[in-house]
Short mmCIF file of C-alpha atoms in Angstrom, two decimals:
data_model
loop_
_atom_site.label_atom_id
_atom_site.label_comp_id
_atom_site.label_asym_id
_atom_site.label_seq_id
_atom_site.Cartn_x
_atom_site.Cartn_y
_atom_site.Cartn_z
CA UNK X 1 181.82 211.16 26.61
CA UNK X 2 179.65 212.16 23.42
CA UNK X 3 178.51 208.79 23.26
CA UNK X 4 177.07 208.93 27.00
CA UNK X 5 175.63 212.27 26.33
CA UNK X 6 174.04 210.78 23.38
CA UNK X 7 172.46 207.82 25.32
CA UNK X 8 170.96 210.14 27.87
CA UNK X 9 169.53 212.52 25.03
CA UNK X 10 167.87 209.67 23.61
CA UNK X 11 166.29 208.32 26.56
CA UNK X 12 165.45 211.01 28.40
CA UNK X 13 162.25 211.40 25.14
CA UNK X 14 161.40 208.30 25.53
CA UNK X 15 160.80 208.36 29.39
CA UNK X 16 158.69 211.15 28.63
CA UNK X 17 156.84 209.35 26.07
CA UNK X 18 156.10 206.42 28.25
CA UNK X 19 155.01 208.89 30.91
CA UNK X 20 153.51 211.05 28.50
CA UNK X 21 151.14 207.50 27.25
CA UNK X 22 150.52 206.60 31.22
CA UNK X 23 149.01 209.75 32.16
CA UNK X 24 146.88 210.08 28.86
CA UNK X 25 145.70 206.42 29.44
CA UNK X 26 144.77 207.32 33.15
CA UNK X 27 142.85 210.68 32.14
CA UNK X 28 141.60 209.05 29.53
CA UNK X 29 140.10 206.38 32.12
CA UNK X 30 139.05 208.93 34.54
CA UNK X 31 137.17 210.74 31.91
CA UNK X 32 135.23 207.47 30.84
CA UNK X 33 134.89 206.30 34.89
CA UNK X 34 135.83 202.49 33.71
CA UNK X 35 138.77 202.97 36.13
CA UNK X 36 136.19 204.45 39.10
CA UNK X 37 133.98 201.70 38.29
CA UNK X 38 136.59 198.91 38.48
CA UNK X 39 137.44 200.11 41.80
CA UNK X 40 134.01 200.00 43.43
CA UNK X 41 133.88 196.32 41.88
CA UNK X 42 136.95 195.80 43.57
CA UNK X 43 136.03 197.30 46.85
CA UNK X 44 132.53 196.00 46.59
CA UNK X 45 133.37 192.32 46.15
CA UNK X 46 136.61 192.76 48.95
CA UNK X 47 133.95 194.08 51.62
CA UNK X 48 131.62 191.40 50.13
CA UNK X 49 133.96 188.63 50.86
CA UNK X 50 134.61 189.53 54.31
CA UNK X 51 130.78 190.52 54.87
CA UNK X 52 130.22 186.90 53.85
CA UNK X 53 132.92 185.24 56.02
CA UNK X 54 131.69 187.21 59.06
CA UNK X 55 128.16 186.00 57.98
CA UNK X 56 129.29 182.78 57.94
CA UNK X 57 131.01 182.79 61.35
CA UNK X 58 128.31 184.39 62.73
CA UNK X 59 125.61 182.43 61.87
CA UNK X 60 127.76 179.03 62.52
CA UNK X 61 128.16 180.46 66.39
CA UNK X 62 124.28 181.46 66.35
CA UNK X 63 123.60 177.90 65.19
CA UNK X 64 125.89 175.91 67.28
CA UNK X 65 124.15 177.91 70.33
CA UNK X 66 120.14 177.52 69.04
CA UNK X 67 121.72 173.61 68.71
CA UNK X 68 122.48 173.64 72.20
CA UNK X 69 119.65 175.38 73.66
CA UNK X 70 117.15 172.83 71.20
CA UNK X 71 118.74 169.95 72.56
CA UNK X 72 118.43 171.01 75.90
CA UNK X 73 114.73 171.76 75.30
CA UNK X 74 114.17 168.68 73.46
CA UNK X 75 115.99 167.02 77.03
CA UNK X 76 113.71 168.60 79.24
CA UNK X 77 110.63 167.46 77.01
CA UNK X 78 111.82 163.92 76.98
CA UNK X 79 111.87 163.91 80.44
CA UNK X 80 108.36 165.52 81.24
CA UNK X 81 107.26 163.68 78.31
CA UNK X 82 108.75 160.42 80.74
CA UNK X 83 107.13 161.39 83.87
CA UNK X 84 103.48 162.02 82.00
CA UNK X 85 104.16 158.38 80.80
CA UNK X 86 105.04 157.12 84.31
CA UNK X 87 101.95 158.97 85.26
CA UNK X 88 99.22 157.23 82.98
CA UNK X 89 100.97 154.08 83.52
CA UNK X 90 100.07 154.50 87.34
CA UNK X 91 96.83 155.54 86.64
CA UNK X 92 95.99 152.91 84.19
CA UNK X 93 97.29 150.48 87.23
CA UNK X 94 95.33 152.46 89.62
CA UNK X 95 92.12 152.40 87.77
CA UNK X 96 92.87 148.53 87.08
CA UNK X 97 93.24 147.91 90.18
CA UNK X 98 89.83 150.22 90.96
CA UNK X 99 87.76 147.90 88.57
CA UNK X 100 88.84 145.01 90.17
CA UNK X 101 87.72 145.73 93.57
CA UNK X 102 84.84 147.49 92.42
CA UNK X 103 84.02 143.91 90.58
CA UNK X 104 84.55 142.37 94.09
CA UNK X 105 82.71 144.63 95.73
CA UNK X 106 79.41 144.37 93.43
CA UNK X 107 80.10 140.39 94.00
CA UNK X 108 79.60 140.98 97.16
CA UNK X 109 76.52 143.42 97.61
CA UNK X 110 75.05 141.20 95.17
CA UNK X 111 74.82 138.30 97.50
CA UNK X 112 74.70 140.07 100.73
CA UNK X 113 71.23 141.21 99.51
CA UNK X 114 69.86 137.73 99.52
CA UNK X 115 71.47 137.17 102.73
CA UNK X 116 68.16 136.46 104.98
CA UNK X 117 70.34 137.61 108.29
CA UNK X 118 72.62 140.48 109.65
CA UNK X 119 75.98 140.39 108.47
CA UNK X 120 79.31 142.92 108.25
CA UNK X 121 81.72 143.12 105.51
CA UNK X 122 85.29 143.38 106.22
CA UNK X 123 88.69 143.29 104.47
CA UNK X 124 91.73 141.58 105.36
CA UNK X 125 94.79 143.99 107.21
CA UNK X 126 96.87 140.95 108.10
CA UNK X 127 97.42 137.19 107.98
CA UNK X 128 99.87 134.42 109.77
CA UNK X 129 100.48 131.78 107.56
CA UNK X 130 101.95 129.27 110.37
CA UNK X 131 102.49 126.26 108.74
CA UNK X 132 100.03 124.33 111.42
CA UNK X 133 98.20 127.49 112.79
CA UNK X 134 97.30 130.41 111.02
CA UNK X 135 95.00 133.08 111.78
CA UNK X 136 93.24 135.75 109.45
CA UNK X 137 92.80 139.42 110.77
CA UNK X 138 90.10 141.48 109.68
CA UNK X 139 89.62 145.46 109.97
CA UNK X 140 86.26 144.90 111.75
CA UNK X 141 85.59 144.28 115.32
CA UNK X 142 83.02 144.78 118.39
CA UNK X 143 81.98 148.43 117.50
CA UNK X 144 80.84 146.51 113.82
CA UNK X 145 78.39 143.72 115.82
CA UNK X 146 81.09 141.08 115.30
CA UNK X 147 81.32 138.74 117.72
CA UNK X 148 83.53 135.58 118.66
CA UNK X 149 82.27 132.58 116.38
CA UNK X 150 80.57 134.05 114.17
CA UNK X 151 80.70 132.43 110.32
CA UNK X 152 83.16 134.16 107.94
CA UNK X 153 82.06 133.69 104.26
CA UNK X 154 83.63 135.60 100.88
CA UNK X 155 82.30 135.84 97.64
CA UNK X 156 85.23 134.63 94.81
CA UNK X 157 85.00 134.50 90.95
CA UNK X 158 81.64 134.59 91.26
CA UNK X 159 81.37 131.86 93.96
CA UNK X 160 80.40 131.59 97.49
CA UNK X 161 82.91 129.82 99.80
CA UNK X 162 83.20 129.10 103.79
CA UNK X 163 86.76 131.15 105.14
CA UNK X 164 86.04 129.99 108.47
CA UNK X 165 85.01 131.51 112.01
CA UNK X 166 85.95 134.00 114.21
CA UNK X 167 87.76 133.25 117.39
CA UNK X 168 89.04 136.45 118.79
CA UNK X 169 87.76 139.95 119.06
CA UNK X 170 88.33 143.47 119.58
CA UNK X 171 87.07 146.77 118.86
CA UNK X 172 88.03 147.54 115.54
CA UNK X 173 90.16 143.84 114.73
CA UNK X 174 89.18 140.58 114.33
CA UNK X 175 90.77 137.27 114.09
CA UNK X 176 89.63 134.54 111.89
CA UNK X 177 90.78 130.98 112.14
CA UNK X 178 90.84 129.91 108.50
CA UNK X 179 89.32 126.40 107.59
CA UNK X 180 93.17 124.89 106.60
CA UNK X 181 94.03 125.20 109.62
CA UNK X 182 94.73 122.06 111.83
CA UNK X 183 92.10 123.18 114.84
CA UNK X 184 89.51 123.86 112.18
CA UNK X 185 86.60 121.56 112.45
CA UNK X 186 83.71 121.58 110.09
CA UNK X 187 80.56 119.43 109.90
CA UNK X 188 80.11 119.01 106.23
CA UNK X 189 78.01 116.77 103.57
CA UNK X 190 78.53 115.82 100.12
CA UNK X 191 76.06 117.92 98.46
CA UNK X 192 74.58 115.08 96.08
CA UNK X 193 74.66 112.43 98.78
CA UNK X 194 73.87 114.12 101.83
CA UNK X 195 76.21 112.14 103.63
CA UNK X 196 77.85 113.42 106.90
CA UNK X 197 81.24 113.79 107.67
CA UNK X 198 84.02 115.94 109.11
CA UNK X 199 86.32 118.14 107.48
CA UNK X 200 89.26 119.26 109.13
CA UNK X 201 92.17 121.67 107.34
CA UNK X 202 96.09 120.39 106.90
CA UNK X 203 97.44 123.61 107.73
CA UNK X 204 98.77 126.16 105.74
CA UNK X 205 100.86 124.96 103.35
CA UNK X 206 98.48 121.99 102.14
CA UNK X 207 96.45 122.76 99.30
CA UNK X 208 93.34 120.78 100.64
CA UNK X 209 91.46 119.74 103.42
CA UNK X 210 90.37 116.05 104.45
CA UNK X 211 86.88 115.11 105.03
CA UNK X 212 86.30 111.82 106.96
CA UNK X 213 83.52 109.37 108.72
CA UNK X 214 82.40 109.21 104.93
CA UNK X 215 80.63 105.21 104.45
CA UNK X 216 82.62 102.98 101.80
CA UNK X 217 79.32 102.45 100.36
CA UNK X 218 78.69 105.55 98.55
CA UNK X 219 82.45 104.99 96.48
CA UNK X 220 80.31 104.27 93.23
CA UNK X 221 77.75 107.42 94.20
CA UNK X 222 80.45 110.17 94.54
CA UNK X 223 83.00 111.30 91.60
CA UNK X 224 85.84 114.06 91.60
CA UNK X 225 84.82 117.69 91.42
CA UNK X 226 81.46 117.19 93.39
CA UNK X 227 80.96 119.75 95.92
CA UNK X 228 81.16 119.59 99.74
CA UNK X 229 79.14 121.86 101.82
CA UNK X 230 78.29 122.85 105.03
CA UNK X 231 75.50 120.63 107.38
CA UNK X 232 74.19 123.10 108.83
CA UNK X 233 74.24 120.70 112.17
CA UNK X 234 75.10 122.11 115.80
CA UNK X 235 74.93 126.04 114.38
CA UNK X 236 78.10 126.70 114.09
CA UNK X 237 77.95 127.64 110.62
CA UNK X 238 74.90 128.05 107.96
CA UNK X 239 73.44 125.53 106.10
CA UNK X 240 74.82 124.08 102.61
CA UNK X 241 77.58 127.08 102.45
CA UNK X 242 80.05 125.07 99.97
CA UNK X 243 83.13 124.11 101.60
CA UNK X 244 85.37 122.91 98.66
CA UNK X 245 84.73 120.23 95.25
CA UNK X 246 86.37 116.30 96.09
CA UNK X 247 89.98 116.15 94.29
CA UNK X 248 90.70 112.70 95.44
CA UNK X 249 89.27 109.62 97.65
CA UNK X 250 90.01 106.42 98.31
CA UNK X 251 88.98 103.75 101.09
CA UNK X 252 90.78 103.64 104.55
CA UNK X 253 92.32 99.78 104.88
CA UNK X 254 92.00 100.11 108.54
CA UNK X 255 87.92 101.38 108.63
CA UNK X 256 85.21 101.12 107.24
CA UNK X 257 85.38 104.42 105.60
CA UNK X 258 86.45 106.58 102.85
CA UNK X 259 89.26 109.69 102.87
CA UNK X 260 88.41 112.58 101.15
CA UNK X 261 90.58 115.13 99.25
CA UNK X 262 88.48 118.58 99.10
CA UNK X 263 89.80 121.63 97.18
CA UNK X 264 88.62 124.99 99.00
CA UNK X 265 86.43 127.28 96.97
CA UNK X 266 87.97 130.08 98.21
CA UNK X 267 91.68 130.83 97.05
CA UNK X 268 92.92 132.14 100.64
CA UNK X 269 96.16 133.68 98.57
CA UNK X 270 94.24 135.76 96.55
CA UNK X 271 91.28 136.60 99.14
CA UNK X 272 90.72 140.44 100.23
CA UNK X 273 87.33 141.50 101.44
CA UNK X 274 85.09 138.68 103.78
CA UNK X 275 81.14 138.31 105.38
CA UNK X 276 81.00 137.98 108.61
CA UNK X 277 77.50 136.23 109.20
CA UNK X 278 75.56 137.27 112.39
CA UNK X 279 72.74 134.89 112.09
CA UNK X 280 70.03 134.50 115.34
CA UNK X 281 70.69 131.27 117.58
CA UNK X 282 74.74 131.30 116.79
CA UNK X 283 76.15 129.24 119.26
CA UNK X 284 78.87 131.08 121.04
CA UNK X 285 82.49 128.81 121.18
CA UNK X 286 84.06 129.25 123.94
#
């Protein structure tokens, strides 16, 4: 019993030392402010932290949104960016296409001024390539001066070639039977020759026309690529128009004559605008 009494006698002092060197340490750390210090440190880099994390949050949401809203901008340029390029590219066809027939055009109003007789230009609305009979429409017609067997000539690459005649009219259409064509009869002469003969078209899908009643004798006189033009004779078309250039000839075993091969001048696939000749004297065809 005096031994526990003891025990708590002893330690009682020192609990109150130990208390006794805690409070003097914290007064004595109030009194310097290290210990007010510390805790704004503290509190400062806590709120810091957080501060940072929301920062971080925030601006990784802000960022992800300006991300979307870029890319859809950036989508919506691409594709009016697209359409400006469809745009020029039709343009740059258009005015292609512009130069060309404006080249065309001057081809022809360059030689129509020479032309010593009336005439009417016209372009081509419609074609029937029959394979024996084929037929050429035009966007011109009675209310223009045309009239049924008339001449049709075109200006091509810088050349002048026959197309034909016309054989029906209205008014505001015409029909033009093309020289390929099987009915097509021309009187024609080789250019360097002067010899007579007749060409007469294959139809449609042949690339070239025959010329015949040619003599055998002028075989060593004519050579490929020589041209073939019109005679001028019984006024159904105008003198020395060129027809086509000879491809091929050879003699006929059964006659005494030669077989010509003639290319057209004019390439009827490619051919747009015509000149329709109205020249005094024209013999009507019935």
């Amino acid at each position: 019993m005096a031994d526990r009494n003891r025990r708590k006698t002893l330690k009682n002092p020192l609990l109150f030392l130990i208390l006794y060197v805690f409070v003097g340490g914290f007064l004595l750390a109030m009194s310097s402010g290290s210990f007010v210090i510390n805790f704004k440190e503290l509190a400062f880099s806590a709120i810091s932290s957080v501060q940072r994390g929301v920062n971080s949050v925030y601006t990784g949401i802000t960022n992800f949104f300006s991300s979307v809203a870029e890319l859809a901008q950036l989508k919506k340029d691409y594709e009016l960016l697209t359409e400006k390029l469809e745009d020029y590219k039709y343009l740059q066809r258009n005015n292609v296409e512009i130069r060309k027939e404006n080249e065309r055009l001057k081809e022809l109003l360059d030689y129509t001024e020479t032309l010593p007789y009336d005439y009417c230009t016209a372009q081509i609305i419609a074609r029937d390539p029959n394979a024996n009979y084929s037929s050429i429409t035009i966007n011109k017609g009675s209310k223009d001066g045309i009239g049924k067997g008339m001449p049709v000539i075109a200006v091509q690459n810088g050349s002048v070639g026959l197309v034909g005649k016309i054989i029906s009219v209205g008014p505001y259409t015409s029909m033009i039977l093309p020289i390929y064509d099987y009915q097509c009869n021309i009187s024609a002469k080789i250019e360097k020759t002067r010899d007579i003969g007749i060409v007469s078209g294959n139809g449609y899908n042949i690339d070239y026309l025959t010329m015949s009643y040619i003599k055998k004798r002028v075989i060593d006189e004519i050579q490929y690529g020589d041209v073939i033009v019109t005679s001028g004779e019984n006024d159904n078309y105008m003198k020395d128009i060129p027809i086509g250039t000879i491809s091929y000839f050879s003699p006929l075993d059964y006659d005494n004559s030669l077989e010509l091969q003639i290319v057209p001048v004019i390439d009827f696939n490619r051919l747009e605008n015509v000149i329709v000749a109205n020249f005094k004297n024209l013999a009507i065809m019935d």
